[in-house]
Coordinates of C-alpha atoms in Angstrom, one line a residue:
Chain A
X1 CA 14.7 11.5 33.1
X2 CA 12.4 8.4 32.7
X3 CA 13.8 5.2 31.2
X4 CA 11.8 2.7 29.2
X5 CA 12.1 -1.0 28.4
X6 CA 12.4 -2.0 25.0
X7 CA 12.5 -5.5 23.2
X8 CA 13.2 -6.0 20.0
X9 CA 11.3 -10.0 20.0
X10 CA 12.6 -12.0 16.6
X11 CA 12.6 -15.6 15.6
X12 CA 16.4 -16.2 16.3
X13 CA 17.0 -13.4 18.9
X14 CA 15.9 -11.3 21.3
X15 CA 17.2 -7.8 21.6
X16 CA 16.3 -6.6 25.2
X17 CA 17.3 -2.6 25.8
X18 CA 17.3 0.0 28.1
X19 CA 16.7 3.5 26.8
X20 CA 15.7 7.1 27.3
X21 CA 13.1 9.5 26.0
X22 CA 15.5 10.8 23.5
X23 CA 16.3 7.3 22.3
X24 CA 19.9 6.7 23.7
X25 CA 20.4 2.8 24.6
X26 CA 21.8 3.0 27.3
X27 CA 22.2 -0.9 27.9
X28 CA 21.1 -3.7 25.8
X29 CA 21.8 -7.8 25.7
X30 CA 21.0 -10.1 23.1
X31 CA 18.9 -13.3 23.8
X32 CA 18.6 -16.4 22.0
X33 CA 14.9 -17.2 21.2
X34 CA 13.6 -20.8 22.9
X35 CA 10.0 -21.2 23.6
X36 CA 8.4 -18.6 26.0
X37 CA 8.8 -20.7 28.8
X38 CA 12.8 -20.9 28.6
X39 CA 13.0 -17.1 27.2
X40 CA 10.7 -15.0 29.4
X41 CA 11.8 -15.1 32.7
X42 CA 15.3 -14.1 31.0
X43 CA 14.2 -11.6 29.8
X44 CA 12.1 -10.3 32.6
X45 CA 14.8 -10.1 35.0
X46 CA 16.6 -8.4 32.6
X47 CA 13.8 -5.4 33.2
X48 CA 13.4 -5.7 36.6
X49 CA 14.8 -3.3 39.1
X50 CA 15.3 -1.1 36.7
X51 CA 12.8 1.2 37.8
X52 CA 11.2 1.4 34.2
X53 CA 8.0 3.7 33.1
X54 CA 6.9 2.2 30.6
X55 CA 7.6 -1.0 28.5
X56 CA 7.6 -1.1 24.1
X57 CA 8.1 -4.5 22.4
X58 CA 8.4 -4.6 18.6
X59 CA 7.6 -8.4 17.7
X60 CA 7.6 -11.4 15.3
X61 CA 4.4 -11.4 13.7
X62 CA 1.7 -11.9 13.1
X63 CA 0.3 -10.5 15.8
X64 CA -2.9 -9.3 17.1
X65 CA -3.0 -5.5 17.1
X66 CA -6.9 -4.8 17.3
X67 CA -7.5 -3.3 20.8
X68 CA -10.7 -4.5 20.8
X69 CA -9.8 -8.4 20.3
X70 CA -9.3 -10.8 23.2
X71 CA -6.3 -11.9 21.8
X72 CA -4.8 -8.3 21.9
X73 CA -1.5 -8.4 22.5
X74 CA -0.8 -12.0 21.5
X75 CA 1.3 -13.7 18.8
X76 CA -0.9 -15.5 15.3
X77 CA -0.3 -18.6 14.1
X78 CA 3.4 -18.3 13.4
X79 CA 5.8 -21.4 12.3
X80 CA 7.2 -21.0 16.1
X81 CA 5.0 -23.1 17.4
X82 CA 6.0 -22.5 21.3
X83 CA 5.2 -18.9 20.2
X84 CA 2.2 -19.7 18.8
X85 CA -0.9 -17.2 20.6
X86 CA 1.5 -16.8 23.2
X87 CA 0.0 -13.5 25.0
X88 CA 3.3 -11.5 25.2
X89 CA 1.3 -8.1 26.0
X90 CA 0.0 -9.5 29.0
X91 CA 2.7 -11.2 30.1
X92 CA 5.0 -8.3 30.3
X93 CA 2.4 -6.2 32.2
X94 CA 1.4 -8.4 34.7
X95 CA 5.0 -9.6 35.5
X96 CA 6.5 -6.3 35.3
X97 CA 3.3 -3.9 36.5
X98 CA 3.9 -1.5 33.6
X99 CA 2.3 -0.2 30.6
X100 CA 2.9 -2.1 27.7
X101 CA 3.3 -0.5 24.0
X102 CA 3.1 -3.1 21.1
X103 CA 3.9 -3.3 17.1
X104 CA 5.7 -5.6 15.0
X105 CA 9.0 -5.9 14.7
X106 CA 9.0 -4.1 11.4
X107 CA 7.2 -1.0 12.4
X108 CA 9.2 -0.4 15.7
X109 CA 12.3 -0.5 13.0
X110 CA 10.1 2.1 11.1
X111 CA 9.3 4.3 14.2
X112 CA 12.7 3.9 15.1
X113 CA 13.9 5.4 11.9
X114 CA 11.3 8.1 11.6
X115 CA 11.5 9.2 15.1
X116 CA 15.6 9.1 15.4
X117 CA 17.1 8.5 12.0
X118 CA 17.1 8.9 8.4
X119 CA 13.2 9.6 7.8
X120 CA 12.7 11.9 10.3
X121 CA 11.8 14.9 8.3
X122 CA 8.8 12.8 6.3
X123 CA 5.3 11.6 7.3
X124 CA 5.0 8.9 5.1
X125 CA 7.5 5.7 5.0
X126 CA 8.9 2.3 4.6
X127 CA 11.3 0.2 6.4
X128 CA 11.8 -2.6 4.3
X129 CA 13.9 -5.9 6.1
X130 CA 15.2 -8.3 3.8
X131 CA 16.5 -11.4 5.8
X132 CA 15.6 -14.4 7.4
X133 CA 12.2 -13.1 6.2
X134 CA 11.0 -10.0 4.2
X135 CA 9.0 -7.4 6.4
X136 CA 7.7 -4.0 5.5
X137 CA 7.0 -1.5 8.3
X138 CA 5.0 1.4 6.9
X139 CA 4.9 5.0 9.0
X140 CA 1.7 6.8 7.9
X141 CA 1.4 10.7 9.4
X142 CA 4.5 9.7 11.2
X143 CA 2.8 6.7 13.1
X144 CA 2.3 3.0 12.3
X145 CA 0.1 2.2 10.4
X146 CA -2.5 -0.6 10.9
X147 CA -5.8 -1.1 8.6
X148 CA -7.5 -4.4 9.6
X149 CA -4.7 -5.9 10.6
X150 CA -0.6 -4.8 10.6
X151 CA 0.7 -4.9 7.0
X152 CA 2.2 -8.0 5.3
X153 CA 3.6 -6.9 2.2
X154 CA 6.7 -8.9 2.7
X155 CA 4.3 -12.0 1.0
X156 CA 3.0 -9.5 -1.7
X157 CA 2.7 -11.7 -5.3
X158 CA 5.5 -10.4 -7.5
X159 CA 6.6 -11.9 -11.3
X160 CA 9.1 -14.8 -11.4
X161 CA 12.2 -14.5 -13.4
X162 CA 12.2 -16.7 -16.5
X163 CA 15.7 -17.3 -15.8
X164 CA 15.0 -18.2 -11.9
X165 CA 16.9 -21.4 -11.6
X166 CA 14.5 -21.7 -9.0
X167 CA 10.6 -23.2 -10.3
X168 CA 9.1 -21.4 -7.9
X169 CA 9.2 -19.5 -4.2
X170 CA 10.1 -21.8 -1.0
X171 CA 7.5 -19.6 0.8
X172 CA 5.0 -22.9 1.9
X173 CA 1.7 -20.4 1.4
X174 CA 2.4 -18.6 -2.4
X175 CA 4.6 -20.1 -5.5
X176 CA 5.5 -16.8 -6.2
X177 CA 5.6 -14.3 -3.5
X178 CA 8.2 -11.8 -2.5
X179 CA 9.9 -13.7 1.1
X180 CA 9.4 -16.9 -1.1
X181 CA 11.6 -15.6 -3.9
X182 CA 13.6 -13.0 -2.3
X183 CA 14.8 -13.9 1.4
X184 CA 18.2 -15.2 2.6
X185 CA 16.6 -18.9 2.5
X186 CA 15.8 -18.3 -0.7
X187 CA 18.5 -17.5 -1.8
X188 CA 20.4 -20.4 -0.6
X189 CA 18.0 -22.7 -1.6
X190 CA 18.2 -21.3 -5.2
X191 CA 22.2 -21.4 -5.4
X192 CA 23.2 -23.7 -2.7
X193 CA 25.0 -21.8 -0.4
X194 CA 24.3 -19.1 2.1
X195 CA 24.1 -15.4 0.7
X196 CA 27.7 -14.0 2.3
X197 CA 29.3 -16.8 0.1
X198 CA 27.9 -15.6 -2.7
X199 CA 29.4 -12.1 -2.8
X200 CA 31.2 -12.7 -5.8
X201 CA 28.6 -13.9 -7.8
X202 CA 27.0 -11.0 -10.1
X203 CA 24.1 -13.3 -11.6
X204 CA 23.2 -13.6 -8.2
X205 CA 22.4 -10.2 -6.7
X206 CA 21.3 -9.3 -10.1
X207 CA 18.3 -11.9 -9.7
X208 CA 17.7 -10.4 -6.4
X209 CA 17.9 -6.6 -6.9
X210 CA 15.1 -8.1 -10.0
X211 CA 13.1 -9.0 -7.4
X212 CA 13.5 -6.3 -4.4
X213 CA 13.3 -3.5 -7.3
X214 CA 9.6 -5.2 -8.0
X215 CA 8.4 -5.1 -4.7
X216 CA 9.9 -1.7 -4.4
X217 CA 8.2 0.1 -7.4
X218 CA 4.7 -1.7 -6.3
X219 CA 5.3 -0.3 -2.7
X220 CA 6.3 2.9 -4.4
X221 CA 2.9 2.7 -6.7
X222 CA 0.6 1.4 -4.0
X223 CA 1.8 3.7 -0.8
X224 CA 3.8 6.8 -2.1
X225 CA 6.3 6.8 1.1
X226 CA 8.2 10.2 1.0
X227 CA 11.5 7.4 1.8
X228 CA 12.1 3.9 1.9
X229 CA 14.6 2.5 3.7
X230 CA 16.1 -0.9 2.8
X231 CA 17.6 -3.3 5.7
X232 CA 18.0 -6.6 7.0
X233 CA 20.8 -9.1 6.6
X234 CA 20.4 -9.8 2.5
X235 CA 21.3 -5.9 2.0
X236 CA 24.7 -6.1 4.0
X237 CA 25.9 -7.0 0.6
X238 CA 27.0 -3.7 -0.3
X239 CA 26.2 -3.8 -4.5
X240 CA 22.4 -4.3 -3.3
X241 CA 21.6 -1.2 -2.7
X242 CA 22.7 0.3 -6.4
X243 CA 21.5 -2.5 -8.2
X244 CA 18.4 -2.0 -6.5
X245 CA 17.7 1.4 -7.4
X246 CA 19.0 1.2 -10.9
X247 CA 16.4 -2.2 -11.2
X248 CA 13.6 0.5 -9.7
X249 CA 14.2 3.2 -12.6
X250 CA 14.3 0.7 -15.3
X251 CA 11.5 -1.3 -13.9
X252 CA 9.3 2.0 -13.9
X253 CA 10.1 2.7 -17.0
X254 CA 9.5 6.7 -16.9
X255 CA 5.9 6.4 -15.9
X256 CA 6.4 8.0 -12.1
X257 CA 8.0 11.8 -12.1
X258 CA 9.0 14.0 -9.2
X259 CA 11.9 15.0 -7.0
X260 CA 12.1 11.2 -5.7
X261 CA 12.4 9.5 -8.9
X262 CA 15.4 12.2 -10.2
X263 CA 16.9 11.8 -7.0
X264 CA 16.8 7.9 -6.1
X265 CA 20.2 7.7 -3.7
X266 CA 18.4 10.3 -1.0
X267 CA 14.5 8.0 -1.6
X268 CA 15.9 4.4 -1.5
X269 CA 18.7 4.6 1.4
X270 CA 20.2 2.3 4.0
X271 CA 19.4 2.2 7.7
X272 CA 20.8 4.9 9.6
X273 CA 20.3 3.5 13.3
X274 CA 23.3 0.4 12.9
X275 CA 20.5 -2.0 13.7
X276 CA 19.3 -0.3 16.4
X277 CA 16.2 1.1 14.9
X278 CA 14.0 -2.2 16.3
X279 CA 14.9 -1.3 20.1
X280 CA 14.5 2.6 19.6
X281 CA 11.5 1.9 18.2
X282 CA 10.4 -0.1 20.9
X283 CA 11.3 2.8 23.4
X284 CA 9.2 5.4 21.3
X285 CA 6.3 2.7 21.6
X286 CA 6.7 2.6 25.5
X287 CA 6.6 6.2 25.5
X288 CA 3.5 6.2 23.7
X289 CA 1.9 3.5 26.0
X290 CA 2.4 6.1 28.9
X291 CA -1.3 8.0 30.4
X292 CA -0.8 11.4 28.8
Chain B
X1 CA -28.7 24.6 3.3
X2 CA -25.5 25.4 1.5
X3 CA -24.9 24.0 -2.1
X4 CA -21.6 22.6 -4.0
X5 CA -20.3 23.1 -7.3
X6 CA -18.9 18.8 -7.8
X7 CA -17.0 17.9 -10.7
X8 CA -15.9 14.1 -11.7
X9 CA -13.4 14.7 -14.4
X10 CA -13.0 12.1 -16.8
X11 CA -11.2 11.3 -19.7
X12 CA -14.0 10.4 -21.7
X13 CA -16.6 12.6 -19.9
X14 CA -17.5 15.4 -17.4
X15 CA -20.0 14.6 -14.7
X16 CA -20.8 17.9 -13.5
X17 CA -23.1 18.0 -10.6
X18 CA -24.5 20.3 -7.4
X19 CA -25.4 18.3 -4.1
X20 CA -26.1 19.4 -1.0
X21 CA -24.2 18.8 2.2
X22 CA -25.7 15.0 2.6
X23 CA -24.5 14.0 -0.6
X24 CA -27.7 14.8 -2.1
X25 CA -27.0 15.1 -6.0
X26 CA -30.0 18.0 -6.9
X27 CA -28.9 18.0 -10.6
X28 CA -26.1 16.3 -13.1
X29 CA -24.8 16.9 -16.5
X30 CA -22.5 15.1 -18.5
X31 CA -20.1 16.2 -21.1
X32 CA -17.7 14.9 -23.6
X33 CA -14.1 15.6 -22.8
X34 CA -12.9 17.4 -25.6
X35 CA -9.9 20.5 -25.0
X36 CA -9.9 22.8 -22.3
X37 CA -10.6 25.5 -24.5
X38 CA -14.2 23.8 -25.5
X39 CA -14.6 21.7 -22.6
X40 CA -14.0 24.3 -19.7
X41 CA -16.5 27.2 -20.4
X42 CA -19.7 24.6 -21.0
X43 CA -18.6 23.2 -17.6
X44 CA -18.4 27.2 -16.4
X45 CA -21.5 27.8 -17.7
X46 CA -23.5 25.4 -15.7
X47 CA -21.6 26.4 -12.3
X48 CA -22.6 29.6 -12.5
X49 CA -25.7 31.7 -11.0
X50 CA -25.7 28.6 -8.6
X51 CA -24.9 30.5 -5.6
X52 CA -22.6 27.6 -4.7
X53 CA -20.4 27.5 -1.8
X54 CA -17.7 25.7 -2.8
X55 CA -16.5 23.7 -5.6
X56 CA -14.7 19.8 -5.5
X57 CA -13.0 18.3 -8.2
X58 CA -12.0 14.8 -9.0
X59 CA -9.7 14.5 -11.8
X60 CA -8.0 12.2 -14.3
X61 CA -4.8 12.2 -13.5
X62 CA -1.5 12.0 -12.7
X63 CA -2.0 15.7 -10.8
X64 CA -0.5 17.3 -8.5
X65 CA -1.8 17.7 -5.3
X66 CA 1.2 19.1 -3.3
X67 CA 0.4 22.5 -2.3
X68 CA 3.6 23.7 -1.5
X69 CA 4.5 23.0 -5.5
X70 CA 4.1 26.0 -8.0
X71 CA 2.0 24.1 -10.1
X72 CA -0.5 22.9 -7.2
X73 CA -4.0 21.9 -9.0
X74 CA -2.4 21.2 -12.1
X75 CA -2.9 17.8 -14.5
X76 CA 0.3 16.2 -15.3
X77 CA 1.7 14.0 -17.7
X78 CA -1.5 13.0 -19.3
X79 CA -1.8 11.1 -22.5
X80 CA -4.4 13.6 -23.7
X81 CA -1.9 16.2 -24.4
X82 CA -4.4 19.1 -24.6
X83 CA -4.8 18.8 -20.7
X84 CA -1.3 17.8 -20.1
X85 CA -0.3 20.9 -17.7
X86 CA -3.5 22.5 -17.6
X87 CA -4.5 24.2 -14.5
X88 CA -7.6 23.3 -13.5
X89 CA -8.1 24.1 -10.0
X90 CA -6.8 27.8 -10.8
X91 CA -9.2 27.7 -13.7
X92 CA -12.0 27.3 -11.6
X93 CA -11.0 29.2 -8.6
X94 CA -10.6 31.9 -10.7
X95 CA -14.0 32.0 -12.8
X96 CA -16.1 30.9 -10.1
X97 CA -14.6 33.0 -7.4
X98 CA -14.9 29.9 -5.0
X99 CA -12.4 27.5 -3.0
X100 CA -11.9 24.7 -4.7
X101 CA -11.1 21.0 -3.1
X102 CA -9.1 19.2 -5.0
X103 CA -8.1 15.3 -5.7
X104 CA -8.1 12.1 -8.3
X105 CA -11.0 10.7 -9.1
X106 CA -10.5 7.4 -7.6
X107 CA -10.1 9.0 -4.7
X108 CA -13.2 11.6 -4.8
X109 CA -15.0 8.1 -5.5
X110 CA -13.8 6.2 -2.6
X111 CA -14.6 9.8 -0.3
X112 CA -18.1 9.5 -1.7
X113 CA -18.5 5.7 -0.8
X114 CA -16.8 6.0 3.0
X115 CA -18.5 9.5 3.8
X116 CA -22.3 8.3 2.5
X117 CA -21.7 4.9 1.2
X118 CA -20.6 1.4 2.1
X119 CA -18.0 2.4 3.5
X120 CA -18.7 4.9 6.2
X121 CA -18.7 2.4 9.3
X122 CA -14.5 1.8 8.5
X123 CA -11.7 4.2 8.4
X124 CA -9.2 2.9 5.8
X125 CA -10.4 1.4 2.6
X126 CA -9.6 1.2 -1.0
X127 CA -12.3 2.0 -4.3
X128 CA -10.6 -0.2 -7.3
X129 CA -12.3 0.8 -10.5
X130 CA -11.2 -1.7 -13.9
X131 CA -12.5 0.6 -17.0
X132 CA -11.0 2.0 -19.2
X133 CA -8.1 2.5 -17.0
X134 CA -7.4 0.9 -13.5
X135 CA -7.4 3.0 -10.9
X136 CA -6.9 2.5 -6.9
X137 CA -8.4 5.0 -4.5
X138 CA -7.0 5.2 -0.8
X139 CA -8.9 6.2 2.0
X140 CA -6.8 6.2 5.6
X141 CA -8.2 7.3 8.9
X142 CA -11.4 8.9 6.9
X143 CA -9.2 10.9 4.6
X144 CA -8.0 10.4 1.0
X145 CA -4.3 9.3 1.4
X146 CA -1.5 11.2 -0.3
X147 CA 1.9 10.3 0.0
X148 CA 4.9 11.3 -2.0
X149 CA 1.6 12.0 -4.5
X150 CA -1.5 10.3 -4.7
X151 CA -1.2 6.3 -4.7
X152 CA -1.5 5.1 -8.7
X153 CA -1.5 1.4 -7.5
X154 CA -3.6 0.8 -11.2
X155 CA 0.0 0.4 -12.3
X156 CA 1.3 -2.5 -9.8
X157 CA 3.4 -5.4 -11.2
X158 CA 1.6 -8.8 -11.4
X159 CA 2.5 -12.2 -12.1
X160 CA 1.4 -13.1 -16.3
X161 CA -0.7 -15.6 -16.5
X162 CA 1.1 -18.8 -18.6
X163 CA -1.8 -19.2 -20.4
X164 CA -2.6 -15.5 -21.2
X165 CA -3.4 -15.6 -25.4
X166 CA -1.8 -12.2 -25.2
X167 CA 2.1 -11.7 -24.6
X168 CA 2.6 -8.7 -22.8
X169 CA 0.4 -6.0 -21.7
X170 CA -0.8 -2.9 -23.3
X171 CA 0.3 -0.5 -21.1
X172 CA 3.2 2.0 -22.8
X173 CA 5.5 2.2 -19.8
X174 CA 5.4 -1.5 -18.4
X175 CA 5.0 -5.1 -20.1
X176 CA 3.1 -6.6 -17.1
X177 CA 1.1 -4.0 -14.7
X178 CA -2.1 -4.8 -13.7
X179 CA -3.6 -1.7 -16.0
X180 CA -1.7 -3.5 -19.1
X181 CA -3.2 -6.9 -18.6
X182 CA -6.8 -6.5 -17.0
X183 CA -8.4 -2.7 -18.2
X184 CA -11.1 -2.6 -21.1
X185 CA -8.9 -1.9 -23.7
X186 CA -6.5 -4.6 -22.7
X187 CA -9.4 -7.5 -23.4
X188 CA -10.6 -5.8 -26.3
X189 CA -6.9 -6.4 -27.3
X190 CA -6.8 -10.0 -26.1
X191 CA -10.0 -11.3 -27.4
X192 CA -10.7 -9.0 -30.2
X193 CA -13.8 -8.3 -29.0
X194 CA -15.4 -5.7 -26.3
X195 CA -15.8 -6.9 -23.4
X196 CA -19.4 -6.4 -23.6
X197 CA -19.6 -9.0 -26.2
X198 CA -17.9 -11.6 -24.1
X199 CA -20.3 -12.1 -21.4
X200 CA -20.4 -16.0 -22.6
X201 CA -16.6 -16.7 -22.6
X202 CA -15.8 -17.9 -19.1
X203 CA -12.0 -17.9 -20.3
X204 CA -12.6 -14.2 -20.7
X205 CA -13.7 -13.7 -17.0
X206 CA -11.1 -16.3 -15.5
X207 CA -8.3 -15.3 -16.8
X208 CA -9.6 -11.1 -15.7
X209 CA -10.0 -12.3 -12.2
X210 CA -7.0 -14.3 -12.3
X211 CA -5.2 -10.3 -12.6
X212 CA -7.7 -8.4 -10.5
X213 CA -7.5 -10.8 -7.6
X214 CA -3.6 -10.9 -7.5
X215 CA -3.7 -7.1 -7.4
X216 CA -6.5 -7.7 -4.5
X217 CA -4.1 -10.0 -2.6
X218 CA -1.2 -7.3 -2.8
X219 CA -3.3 -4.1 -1.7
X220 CA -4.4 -6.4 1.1
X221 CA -0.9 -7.5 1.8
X222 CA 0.2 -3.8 1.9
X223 CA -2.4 -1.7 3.6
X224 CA -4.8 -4.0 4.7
X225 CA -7.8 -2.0 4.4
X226 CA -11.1 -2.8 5.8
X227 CA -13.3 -3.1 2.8
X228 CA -12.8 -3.3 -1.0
X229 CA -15.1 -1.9 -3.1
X230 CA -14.6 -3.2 -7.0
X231 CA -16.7 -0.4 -9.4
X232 CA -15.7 0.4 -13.0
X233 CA -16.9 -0.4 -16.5
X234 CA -15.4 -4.3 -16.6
X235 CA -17.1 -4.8 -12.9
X236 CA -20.5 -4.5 -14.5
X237 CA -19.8 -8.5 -15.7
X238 CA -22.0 -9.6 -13.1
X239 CA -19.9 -12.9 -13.2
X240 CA -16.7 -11.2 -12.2
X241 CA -17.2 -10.1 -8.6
X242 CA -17.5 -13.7 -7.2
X243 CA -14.8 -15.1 -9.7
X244 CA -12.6 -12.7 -8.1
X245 CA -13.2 -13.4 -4.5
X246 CA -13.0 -17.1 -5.1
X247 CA -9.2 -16.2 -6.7
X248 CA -8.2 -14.0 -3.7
X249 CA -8.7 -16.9 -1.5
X250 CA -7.1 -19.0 -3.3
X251 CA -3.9 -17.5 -4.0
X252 CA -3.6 -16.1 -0.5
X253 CA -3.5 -19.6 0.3
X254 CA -4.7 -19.4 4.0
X255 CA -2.0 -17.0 4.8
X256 CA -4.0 -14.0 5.9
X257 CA -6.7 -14.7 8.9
X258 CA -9.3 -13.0 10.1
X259 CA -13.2 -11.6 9.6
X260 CA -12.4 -10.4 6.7
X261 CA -11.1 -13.4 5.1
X262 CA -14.0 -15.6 6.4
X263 CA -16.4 -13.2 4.9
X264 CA -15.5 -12.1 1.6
X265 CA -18.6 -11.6 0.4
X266 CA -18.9 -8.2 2.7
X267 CA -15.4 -7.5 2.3
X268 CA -14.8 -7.6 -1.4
X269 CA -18.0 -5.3 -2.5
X270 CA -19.8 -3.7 -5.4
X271 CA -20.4 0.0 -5.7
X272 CA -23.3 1.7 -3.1
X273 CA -23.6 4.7 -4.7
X274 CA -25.0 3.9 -8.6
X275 CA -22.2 5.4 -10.4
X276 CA -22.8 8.3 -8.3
X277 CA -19.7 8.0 -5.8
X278 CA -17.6 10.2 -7.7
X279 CA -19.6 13.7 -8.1
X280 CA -20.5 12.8 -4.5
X281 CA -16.9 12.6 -3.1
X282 CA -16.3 15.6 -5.4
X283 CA -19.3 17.2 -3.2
X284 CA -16.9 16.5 -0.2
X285 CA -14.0 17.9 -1.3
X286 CA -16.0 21.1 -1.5
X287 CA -17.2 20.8 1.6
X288 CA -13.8 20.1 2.9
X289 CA -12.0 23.2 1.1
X290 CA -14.7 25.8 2.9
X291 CA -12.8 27.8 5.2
X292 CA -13.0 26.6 8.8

């Protein structure tokens, strides 16, 4: 049975993984993330002599997705300025000789999830990471979906509370956008300490579930997934995911009807893959970057 | 050359057309929406003795376009409670004897804008018409995009403007979706006027764009189509169309990059089609519901 390289590439780690065609891990290490120079070569050796067929990385974004670019395969202008259009695509390929498959780290999670996991029997879904940052991977006829460019609807505009003790999002681009009000830096910028303190304060996942359930329902009204799935570090906290969908129901207010809606604990669920739905996704992508 | 039966269903009117397999429209009625009962045999009437192929509708909506569901080509929870439930494709099928293609009229409109229209060199796009409603039609890989149910992204939360003379939105369901703040009826509720007879009050047309380029930012955020395309009743301000590309980049505040966002002027467009995109896509979806 082939194996295939997978790498989950984020802004604090690196998730570097061995797997088959049916998604097993069969080995994995965990990387932290210095510039390219100091991180690579790691992380190459980790692949080699592992007579691979393909390779799939799931990355920090933005990244450049359009085939036809000459930047294909490279990281954007992200804050990590080592990382900054650093051509990862090529990189791998010519250092390791294999095919490449690419996405963002957010839709590998999504593949991972639809291929393996809890929106398997659906075309159309969301993967929705609430962390360090907010990401949104969206599955479209059971594939990635790209338009112009991958999604970004982690930075989508949403309403600020009036209560907020917070004037405004810490995102540096938009006063009020969802990874400005929402993410774990937000959240200890708004209350002064870092979210797994803060377990015990209601007002605070209250304000937060506000704001997920916002981003939710727009999702909701703007892509019609058949499931969204809510991860990432901020939803650890175990009431989230209640609070959430009750904030989704009232938020609506009645106007969206259907199975979904009357059923909200099998349409808004948690991950299913224990976190490894980045690096299975990253297998399915390096099966899909073999010839057919 | 084979003919189609095409009809834009509206809550105000009926646009009842035949067109030929280019999208030529070869003859057009229009009819006020009154009950089923009156409305649907003068609509019959001018179908028939056509010799017509096939039939496409674009309707009003919520609808449901779920085939597997036993009320398939049915309207749903409509505010005009004489069509609330009424089963239109079945209606039709039945009288005419014809298949009948089937979808919402924002997205019959965007079909008839990317098959013959401004739209036809991209494969995902998005028709946003600001009326007497807002409505969002979703075109992906070619094809009007259903998910759970068709998008109804008219309904997304947005940010209130401080400064907004009006204190929550009209909509009956939420206090601050995008329908609620920026459709017809909502100015004539702010300003006590039409908006016809505001063409001179640039606070009018600020504070419009202000809500239609948020809702621009978010579809771009989340499904980053290839071209917009703003039609609709309130779009006829010919002030409007560059106020609301001038807020889009603003707000996104450099965060997207790309063509697109260098060139809004062709990626934020007008209507091609003359208020004919509708019966055209609803041509279309006749064509598409012949047997294979």
């Amino acid at each position: 049975m082939p194996l295939f390289g997978a790498l989950e590439a984020g802004g604090t780690k690196m998730v570097c993984a061995v797997g088959d065609e049916q998604g097993n891990i069969l080995e994995r290490i965990s990387l932290p993330t210095r510039t390219p120079e100091e991180t690579v070569p790691d992380m190459l050796d980790f692949y080699r002599g592992k007579n691979l067929a393909a390779m799939g990385i799931g990355c920090f974004g933005p990244v450049d997705l359009d085939r036809s670019s000459p930047t294909y395969g490279s990281i954007l202008a992200t804050p990590k300025l080592s990382w900054r259009n650093y051509p990862i695509v090529q990189r791998f390929e010519e250092a390791l000789g294999l095919p490449v498959g690419f996405d963002t780290d957010v839709n590998a999670a999504a593949l991972g999830e639809a291929v393996w996991g809890c929106t398997q029997a659906v075309e159309n879904s969301i993967y929705i990471t609430v962390g360090t940052g907010v990401g949104v991977g969206v599955i479209i006829g059971g594939k990635p979906y790209h338009g112009m460019s991958h999604p970004e609807a982690g930075h989508i505009f949403i309403d600020r509370h009036p209560d907020d003790p917070m004037e405004q999002g810490i995102c540096p681009y938009h006063p009020n956008c969802l990874e400005g009000l929402a993410s774990g830096p937000s959240i200890e910028r708004r209350w002064g300490k870092k979210a797994q303190e803060l377990s015990d304060r209601p007002e605070v996942w209250a304000l937060e579930a506000f704001y997920v359930a916002q981003a939710v329902c727009n999702y909701m009204l703007t892509l019609a997934p058949e499931r969204i799935i809510l991860g990432g570090g901020v939803m650890h906290q175990e009431q989230m995911l209640p609070l959430v969908r009750e904030e989704v129901r009232r938020q609506l207010g009645g106007y969206l009807q259907g199975r979904a809606i009357d059923d909200l604990e099998s349409y808004i669920v948690p991950i299913s893959l224990h976190d490894n739905q980045g690096v299975m996704g990253a297998v399915k992508l390096a099966m899909n970057a073999l010839p057919a």
